[in-house]
PDB file of C-alpha atoms in Angstrom:
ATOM      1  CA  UNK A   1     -13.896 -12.696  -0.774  1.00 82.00           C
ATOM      2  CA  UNK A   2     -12.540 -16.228  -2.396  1.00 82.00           C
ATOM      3  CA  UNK A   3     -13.200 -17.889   1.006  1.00 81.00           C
ATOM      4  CA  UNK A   4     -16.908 -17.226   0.393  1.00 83.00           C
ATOM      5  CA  UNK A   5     -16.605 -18.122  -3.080  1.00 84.00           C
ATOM      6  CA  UNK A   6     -17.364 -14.487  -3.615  1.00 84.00           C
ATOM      7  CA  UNK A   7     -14.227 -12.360  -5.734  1.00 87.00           C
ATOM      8  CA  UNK A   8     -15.520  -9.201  -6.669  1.00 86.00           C
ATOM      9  CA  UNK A   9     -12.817  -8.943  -9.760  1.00 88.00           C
ATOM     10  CA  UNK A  10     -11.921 -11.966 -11.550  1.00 89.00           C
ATOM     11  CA  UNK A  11      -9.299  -9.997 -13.750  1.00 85.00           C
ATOM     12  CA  UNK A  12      -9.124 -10.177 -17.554  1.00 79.00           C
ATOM     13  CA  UNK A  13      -5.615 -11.449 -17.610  1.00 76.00           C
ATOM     14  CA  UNK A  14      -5.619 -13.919 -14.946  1.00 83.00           C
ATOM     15  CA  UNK A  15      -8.912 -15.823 -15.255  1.00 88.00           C
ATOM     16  CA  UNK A  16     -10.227 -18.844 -16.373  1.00 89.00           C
ATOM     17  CA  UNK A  17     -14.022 -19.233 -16.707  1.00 91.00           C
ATOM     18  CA  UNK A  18     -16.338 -22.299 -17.365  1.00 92.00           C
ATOM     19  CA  UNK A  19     -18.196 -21.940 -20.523  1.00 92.00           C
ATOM     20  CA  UNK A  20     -21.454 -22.576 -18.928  1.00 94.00           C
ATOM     21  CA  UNK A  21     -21.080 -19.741 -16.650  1.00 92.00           C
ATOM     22  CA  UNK A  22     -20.204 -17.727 -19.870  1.00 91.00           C
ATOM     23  CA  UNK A  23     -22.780 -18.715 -21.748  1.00 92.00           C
ATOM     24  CA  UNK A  24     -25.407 -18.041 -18.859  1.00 92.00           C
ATOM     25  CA  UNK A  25     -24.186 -14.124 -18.541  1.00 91.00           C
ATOM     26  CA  UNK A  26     -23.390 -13.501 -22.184  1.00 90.00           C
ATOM     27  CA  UNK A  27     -26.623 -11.549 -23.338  1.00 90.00           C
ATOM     28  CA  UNK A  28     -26.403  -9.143 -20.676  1.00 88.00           C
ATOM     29  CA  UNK A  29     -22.463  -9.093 -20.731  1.00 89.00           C
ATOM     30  CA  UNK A  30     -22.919  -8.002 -24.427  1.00 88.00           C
ATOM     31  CA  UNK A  31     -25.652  -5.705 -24.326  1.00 87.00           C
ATOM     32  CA  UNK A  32     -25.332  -2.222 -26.055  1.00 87.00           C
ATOM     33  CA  UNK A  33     -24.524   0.662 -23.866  1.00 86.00           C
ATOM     34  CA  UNK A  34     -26.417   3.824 -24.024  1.00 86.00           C
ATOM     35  CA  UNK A  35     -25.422   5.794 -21.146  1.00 88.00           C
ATOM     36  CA  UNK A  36     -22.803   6.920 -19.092  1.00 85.00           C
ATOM     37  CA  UNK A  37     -23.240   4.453 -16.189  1.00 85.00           C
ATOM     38  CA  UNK A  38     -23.360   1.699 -18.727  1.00 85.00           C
ATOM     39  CA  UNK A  39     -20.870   2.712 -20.361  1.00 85.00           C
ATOM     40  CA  UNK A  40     -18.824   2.955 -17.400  1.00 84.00           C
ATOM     41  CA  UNK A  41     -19.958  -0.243 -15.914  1.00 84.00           C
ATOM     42  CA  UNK A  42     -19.454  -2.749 -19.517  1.00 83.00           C
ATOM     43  CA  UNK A  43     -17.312  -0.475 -21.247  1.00 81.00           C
ATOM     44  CA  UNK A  44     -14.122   0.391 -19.253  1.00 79.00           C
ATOM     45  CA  UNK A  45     -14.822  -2.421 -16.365  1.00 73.00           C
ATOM     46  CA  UNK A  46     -15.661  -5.424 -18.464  1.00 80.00           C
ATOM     47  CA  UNK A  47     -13.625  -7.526 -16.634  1.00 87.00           C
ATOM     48  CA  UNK A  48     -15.262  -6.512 -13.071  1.00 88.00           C
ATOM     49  CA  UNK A  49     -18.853  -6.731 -14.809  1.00 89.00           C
ATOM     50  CA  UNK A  50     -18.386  -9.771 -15.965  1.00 91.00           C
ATOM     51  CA  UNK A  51     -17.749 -11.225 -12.107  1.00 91.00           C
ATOM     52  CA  UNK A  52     -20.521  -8.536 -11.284  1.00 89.00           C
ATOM     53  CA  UNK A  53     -23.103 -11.005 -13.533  1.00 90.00           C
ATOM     54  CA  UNK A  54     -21.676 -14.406 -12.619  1.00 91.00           C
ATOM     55  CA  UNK A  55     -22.102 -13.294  -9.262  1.00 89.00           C
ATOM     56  CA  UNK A  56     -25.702 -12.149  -9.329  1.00 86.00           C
ATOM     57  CA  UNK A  57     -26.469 -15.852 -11.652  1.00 88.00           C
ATOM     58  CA  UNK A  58     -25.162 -17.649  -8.287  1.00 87.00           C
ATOM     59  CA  UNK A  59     -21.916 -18.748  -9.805  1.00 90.00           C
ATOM     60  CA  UNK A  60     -18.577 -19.450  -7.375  1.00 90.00           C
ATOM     61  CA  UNK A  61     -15.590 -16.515  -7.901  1.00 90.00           C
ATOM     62  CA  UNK A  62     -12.237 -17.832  -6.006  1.00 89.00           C
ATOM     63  CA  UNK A  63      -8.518 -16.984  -6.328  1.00 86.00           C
ATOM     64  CA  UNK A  64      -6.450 -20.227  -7.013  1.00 85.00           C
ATOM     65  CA  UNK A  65      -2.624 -19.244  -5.468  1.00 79.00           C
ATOM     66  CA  UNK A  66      -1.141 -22.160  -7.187  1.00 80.00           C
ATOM     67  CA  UNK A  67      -2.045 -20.198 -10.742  1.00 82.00           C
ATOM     68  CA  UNK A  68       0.277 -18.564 -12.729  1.00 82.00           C
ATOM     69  CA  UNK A  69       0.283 -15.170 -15.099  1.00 81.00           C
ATOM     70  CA  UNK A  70       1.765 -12.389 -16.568  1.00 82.00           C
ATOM     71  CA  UNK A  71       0.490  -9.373 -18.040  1.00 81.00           C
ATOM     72  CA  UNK A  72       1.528  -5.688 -19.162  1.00 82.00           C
ATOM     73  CA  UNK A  73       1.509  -3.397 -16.277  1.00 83.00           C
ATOM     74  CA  UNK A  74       2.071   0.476 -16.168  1.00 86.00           C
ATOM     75  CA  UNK A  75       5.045   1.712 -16.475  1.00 87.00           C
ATOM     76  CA  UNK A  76       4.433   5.274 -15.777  1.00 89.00           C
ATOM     77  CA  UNK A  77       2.786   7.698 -12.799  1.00 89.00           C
ATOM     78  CA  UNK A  78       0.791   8.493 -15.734  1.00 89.00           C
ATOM     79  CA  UNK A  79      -0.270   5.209 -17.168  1.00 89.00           C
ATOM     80  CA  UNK A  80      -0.737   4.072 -13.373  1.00 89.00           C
ATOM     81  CA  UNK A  81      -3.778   7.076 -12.876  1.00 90.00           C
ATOM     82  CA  UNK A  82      -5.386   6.209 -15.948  1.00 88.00           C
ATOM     83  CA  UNK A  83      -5.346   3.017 -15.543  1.00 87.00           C
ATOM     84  CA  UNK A  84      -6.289   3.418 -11.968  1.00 88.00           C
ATOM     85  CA  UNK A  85      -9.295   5.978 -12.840  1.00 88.00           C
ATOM     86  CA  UNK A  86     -10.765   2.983 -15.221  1.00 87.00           C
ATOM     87  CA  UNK A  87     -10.740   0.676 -12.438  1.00 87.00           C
ATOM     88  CA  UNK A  88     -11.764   2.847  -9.853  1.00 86.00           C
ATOM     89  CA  UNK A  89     -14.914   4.014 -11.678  1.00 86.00           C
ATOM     90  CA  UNK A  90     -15.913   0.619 -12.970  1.00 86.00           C
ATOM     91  CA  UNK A  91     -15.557  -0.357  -8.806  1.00 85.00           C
ATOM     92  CA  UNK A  92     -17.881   2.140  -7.790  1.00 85.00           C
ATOM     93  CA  UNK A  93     -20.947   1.065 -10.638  1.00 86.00           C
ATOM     94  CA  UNK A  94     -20.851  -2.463 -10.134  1.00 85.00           C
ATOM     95  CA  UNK A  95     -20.745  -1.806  -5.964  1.00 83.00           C
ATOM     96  CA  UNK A  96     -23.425  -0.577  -6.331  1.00 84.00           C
ATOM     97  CA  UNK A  97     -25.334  -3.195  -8.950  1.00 83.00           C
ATOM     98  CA  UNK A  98     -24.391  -5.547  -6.670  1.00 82.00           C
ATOM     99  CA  UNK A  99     -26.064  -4.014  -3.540  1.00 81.00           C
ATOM    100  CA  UNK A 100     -29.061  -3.853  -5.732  1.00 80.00           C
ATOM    101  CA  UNK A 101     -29.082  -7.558  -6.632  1.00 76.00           C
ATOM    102  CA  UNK A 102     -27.512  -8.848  -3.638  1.00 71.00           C
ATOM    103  CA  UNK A 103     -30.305 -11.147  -3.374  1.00 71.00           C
ATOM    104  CA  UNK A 104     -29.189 -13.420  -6.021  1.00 72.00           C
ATOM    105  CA  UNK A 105     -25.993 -13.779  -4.674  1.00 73.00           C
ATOM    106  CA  UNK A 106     -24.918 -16.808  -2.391  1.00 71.00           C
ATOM    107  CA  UNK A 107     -24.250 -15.601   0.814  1.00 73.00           C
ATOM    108  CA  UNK A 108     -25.628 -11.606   0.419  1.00 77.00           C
ATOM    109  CA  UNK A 109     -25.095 -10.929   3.771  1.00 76.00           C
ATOM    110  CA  UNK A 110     -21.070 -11.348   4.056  1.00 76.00           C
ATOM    111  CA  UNK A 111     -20.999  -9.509  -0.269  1.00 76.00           C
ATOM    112  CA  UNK A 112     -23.131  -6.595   1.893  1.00 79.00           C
ATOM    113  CA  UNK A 113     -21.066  -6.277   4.349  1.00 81.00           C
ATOM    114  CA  UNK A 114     -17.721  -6.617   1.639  1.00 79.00           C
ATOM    115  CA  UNK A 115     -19.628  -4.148  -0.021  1.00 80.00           C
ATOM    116  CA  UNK A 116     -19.809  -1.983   2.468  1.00 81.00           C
ATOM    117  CA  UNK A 117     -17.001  -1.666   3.827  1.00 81.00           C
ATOM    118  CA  UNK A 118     -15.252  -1.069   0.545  1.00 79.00           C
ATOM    119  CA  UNK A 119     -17.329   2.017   0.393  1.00 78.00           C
ATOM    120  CA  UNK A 120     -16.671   3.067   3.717  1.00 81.00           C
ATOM    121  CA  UNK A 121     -12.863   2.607   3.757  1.00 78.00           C
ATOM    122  CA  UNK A 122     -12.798   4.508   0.193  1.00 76.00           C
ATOM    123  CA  UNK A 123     -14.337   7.821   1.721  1.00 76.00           C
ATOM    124  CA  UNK A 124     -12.207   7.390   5.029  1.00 80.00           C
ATOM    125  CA  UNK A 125      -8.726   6.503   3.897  1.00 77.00           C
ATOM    126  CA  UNK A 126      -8.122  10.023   2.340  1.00 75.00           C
ATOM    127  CA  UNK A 127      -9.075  11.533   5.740  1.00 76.00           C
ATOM    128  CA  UNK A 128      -7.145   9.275   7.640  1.00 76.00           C
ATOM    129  CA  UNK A 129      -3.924   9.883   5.164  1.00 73.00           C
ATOM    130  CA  UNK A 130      -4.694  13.742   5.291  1.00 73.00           C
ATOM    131  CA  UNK A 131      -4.936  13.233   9.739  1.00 74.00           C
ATOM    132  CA  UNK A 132      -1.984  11.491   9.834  1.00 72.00           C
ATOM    133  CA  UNK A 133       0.141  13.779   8.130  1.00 71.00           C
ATOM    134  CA  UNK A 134      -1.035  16.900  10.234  1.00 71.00           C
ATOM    135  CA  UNK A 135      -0.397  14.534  13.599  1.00 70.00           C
ATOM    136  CA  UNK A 136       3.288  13.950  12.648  1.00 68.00           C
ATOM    137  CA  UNK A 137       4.080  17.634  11.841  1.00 66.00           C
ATOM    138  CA  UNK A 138       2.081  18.460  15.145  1.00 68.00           C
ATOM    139  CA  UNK A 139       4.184  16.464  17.185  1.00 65.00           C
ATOM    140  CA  UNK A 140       6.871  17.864  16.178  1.00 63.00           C
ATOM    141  CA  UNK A 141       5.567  21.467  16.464  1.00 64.00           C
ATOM    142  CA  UNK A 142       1.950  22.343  17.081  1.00 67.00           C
ATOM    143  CA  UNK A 143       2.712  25.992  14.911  1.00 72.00           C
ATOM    144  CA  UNK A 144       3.520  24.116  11.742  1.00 70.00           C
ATOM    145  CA  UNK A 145       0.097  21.969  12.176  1.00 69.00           C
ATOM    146  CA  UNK A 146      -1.912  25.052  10.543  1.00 78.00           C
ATOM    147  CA  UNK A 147       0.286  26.110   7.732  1.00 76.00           C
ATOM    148  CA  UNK A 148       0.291  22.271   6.597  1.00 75.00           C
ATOM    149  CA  UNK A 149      -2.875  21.752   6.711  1.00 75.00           C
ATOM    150  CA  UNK A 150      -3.633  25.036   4.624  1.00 80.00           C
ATOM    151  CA  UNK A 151      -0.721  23.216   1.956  1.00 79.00           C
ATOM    152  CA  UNK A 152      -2.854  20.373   2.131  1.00 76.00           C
ATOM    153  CA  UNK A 153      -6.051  21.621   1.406  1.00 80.00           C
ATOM    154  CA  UNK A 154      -4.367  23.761  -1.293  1.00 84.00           C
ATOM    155  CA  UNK A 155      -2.667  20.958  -2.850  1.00 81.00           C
ATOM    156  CA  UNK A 156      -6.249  19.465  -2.344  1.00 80.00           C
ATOM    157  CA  UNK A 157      -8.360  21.969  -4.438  1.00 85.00           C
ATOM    158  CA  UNK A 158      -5.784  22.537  -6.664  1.00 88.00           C
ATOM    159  CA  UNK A 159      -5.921  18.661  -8.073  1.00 85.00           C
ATOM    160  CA  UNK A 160      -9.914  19.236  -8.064  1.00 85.00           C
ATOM    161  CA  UNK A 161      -9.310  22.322 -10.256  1.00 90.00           C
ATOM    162  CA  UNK A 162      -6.714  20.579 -12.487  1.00 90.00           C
ATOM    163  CA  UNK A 163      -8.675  17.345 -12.840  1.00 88.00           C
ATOM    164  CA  UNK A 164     -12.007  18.987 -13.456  1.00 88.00           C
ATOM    165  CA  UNK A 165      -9.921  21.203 -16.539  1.00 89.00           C
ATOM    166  CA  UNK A 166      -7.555  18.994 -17.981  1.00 88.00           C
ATOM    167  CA  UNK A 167      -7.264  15.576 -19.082  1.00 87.00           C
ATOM    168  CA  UNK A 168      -4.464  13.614 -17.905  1.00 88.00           C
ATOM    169  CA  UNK A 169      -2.356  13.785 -21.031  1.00 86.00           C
ATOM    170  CA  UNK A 170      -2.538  17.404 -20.725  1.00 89.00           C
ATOM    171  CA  UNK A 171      -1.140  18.311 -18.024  1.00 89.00           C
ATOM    172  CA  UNK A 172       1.627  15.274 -17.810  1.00 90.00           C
ATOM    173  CA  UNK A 173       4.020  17.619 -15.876  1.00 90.00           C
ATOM    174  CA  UNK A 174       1.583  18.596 -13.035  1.00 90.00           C
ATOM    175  CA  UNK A 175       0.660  14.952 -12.400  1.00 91.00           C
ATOM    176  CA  UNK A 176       3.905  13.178 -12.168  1.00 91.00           C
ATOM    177  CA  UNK A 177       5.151  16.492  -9.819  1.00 89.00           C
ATOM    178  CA  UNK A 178       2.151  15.571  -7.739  1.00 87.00           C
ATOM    179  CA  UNK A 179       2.840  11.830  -7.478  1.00 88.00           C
ATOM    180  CA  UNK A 180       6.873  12.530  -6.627  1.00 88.00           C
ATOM    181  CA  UNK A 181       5.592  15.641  -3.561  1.00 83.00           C
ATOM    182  CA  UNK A 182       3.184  12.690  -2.586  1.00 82.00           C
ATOM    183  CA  UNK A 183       5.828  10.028  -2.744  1.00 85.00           C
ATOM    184  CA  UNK A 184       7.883  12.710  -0.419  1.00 82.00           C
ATOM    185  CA  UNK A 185       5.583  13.600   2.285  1.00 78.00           C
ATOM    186  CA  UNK A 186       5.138   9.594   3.125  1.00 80.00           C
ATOM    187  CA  UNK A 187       8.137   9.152   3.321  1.00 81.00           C
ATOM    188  CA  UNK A 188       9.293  12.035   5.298  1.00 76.00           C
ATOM    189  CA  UNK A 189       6.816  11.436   7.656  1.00 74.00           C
ATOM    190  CA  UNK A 190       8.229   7.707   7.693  1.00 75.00           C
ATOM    191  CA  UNK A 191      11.821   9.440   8.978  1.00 75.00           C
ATOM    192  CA  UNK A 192       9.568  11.212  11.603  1.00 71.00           C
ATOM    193  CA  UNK A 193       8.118   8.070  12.922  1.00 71.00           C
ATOM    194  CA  UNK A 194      11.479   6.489  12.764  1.00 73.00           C
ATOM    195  CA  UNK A 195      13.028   9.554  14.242  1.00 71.00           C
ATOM    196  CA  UNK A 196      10.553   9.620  17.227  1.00 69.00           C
ATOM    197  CA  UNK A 197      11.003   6.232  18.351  1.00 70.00           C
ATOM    198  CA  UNK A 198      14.456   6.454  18.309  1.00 72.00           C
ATOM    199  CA  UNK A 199      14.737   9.439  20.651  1.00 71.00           C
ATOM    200  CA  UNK A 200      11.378   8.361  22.153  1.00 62.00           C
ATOM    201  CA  UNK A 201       9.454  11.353  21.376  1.00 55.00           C
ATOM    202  CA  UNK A 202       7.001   9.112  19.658  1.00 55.00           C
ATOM    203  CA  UNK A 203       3.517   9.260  22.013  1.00 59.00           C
ATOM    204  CA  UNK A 204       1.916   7.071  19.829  1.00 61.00           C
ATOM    205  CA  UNK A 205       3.591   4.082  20.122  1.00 65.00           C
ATOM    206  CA  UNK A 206       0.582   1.882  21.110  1.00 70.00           C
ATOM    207  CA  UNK A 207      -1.381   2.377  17.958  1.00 66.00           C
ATOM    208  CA  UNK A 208       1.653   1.816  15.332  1.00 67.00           C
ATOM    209  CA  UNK A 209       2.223  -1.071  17.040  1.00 70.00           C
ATOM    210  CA  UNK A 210      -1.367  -2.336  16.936  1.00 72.00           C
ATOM    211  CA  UNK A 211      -0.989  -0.752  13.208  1.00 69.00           C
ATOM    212  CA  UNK A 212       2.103  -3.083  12.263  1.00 71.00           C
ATOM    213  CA  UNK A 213       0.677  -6.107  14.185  1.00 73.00           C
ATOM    214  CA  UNK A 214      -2.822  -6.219  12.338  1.00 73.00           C
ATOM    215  CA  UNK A 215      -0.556  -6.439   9.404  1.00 71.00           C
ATOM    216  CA  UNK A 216       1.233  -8.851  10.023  1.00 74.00           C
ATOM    217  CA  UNK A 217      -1.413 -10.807  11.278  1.00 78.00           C
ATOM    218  CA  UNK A 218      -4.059 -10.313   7.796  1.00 75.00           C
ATOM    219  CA  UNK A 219      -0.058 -11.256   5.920  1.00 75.00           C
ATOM    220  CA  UNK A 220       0.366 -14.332   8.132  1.00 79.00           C
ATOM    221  CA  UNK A 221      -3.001 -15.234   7.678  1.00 79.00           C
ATOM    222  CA  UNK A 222      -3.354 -14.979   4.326  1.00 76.00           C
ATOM    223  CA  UNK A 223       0.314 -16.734   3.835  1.00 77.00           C
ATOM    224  CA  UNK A 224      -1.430 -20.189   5.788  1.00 78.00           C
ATOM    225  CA  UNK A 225      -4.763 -19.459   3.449  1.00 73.00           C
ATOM    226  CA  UNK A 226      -2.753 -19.734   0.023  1.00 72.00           C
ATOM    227  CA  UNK A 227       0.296 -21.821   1.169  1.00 74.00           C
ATOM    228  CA  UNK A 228       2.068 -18.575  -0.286  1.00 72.00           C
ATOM    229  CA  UNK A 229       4.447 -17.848   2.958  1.00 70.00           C
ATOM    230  CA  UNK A 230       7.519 -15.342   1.032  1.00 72.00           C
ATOM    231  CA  UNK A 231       4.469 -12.976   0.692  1.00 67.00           C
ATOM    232  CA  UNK A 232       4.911 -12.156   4.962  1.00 65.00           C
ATOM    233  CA  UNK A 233       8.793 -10.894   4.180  1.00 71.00           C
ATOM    234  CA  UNK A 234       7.501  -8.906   0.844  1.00 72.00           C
ATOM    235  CA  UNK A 235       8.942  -5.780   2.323  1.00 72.00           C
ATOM    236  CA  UNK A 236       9.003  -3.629  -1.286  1.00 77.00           C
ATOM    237  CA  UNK A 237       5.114  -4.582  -1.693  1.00 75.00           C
ATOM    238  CA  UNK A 238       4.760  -3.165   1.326  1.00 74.00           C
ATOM    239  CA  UNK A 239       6.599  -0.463   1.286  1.00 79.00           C
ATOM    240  CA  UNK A 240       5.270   0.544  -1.977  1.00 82.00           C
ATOM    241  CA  UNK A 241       1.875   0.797  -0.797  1.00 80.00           C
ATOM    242  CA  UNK A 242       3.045   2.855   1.218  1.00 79.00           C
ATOM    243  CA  UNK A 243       4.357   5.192  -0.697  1.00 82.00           C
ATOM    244  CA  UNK A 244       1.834   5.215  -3.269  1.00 85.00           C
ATOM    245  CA  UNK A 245      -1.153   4.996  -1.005  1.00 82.00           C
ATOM    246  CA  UNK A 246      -1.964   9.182  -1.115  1.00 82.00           C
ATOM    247  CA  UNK A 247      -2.049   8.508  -5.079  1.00 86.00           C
ATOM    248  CA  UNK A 248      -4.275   5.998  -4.438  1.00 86.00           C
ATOM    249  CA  UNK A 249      -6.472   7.700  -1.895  1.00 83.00           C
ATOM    250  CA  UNK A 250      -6.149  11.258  -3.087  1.00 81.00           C
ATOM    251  CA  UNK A 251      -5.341  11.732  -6.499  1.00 85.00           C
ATOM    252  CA  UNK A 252      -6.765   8.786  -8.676  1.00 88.00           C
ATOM    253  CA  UNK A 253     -10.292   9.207  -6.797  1.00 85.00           C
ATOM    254  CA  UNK A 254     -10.383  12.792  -7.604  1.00 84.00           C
ATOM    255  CA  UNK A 255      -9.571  12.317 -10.857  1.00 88.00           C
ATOM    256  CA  UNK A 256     -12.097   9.083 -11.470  1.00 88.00           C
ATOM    257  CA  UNK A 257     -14.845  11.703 -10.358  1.00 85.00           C
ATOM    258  CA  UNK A 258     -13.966  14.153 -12.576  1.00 87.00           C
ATOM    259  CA  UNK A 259     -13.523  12.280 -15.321  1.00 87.00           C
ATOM    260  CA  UNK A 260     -16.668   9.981 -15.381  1.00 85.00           C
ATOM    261  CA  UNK A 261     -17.240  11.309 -18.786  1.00 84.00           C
ATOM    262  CA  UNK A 262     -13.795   9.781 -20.086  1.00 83.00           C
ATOM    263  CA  UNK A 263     -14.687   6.527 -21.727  1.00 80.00           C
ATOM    264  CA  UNK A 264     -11.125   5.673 -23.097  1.00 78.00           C
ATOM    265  CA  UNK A 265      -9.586   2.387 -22.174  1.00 74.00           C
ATOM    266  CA  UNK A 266      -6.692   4.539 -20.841  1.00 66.00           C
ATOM    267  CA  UNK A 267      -3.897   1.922 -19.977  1.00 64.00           C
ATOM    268  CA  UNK A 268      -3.813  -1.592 -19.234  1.00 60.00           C
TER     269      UNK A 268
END
């Protein structure tokens, strides 16, 4: 996105803006908000629709490595949804105000196809997390593949039910037991990987390879882009993305969805 001079997100606490751009986007950036998807789009994403209208005036968004920040950042499972359900349904508004003035952007062809695939990874990473699973405990044994997947769809409806009833701060417990069992699963099925190669069980060598070497190849690129080369042996970034990624892809979506309606800041 910054090589095409095209960030979606300039974030609130790490951006510096000329005051001509400012000034060009400010009636629209302050305009009252009367419903929910402006509310959703200029009240809990500000940050994001304030790109969203530099963007669309044909202003430049880039990321600058040599910059430095700090911030507050959650602390908490808890603070991390919330905050995550803010961001996540400010994302999926101003995707979609920018695919409807896409023509006023410089290059609208390479934001489409940004666009795009943003959208398209965001529906297909939960299947592909909820696949992968099921293929690990099948290659161990092909009679546990059922009874997981029946755990996972029940896990599955149950956070539906939960996050269509509750609010977050209601049911605390639930959520942070949900985020430690999701924690768990990755990384038992990283001992099953592990465990596979090891004996050689593992028929699926090929594509983690080609997994771990597209990796390292968008890290190594990226290092050369931004001069920024300790970011190829950031192992705990990594490895926490790991982790965290059925959070990500399971729980904070279903709970952005459910909670459209919930137009508190929530957490930094």
């Amino acid at each position: 996105e910054s090589y095409f001079g095209m960030a979606q997100c300039l974030s609130g606490a790490f951006s510096m803006l000329r005051a001509e751009a400012l000034e060009q986007v400010l009636n629209d950036y302050c305009s009252p908000t009367t419903t929910l998807w402006e509310k959703n789009m200029l009240d809990l994403g500000e940050d994001r629709t304030l790109t969203t209208l530099l963007l669309c005036s044909g202003w430049k968004t880039t990321f600058v490595a040599r910059a430095s920040a700090k911030t507050h950042a959650p602390a908490t499972f808890v603070q991390l949804i919330k905050q995550r359900r803010r961001w996540t349904n400010s994302t999926w508004v101003n995707q979609v105000l920018l695919i409807t003035a896409c023509n006023h952007v410089n290059k609208p062809w390479v934001l489409l196809v940004d666009v795009f695939s943003e959208i398209v990874t965001s529906l297909l990473f939960p299947a592909c997390i909820f696949e992968a699973l099921l293929q690990i405990v099948a290659d161990f044994s092909a009679t546990w593949r059922p009874y997981f997947a029946v755990i996972l769809v029940t896990w599955f409806v149950v956070q539906i039910v939960v996050s269509l009833v509750y609010r977050i701060e209601d049911a605390t417990r639930f959520y942070n037991m949900s985020c430690y069992v999701c924690i768990f699963t990755v990384a038992i099925s990283f001992g099953a990987i592990l465990y596979s190669l090891l004996t050689g069980l593992d028929s699926h060598v090929p594509e983690l390879f080609a997994t771990f070497c597209s990796w390292g190849f968008i890290l190594i690129l990226m290092s050369l882009k931004h001069q920024q080369f300790s970011v190829v042996f950031d192992v705990t970034g990594v490895l926490s993305w790991a982790l965290l990624s059925p959070i990500f892809y399971f729980m904070v979506p279903l709970y952005a969805i459910a909670n459209c309606d919930d137009l508190s800041w929530g957490t930094r």
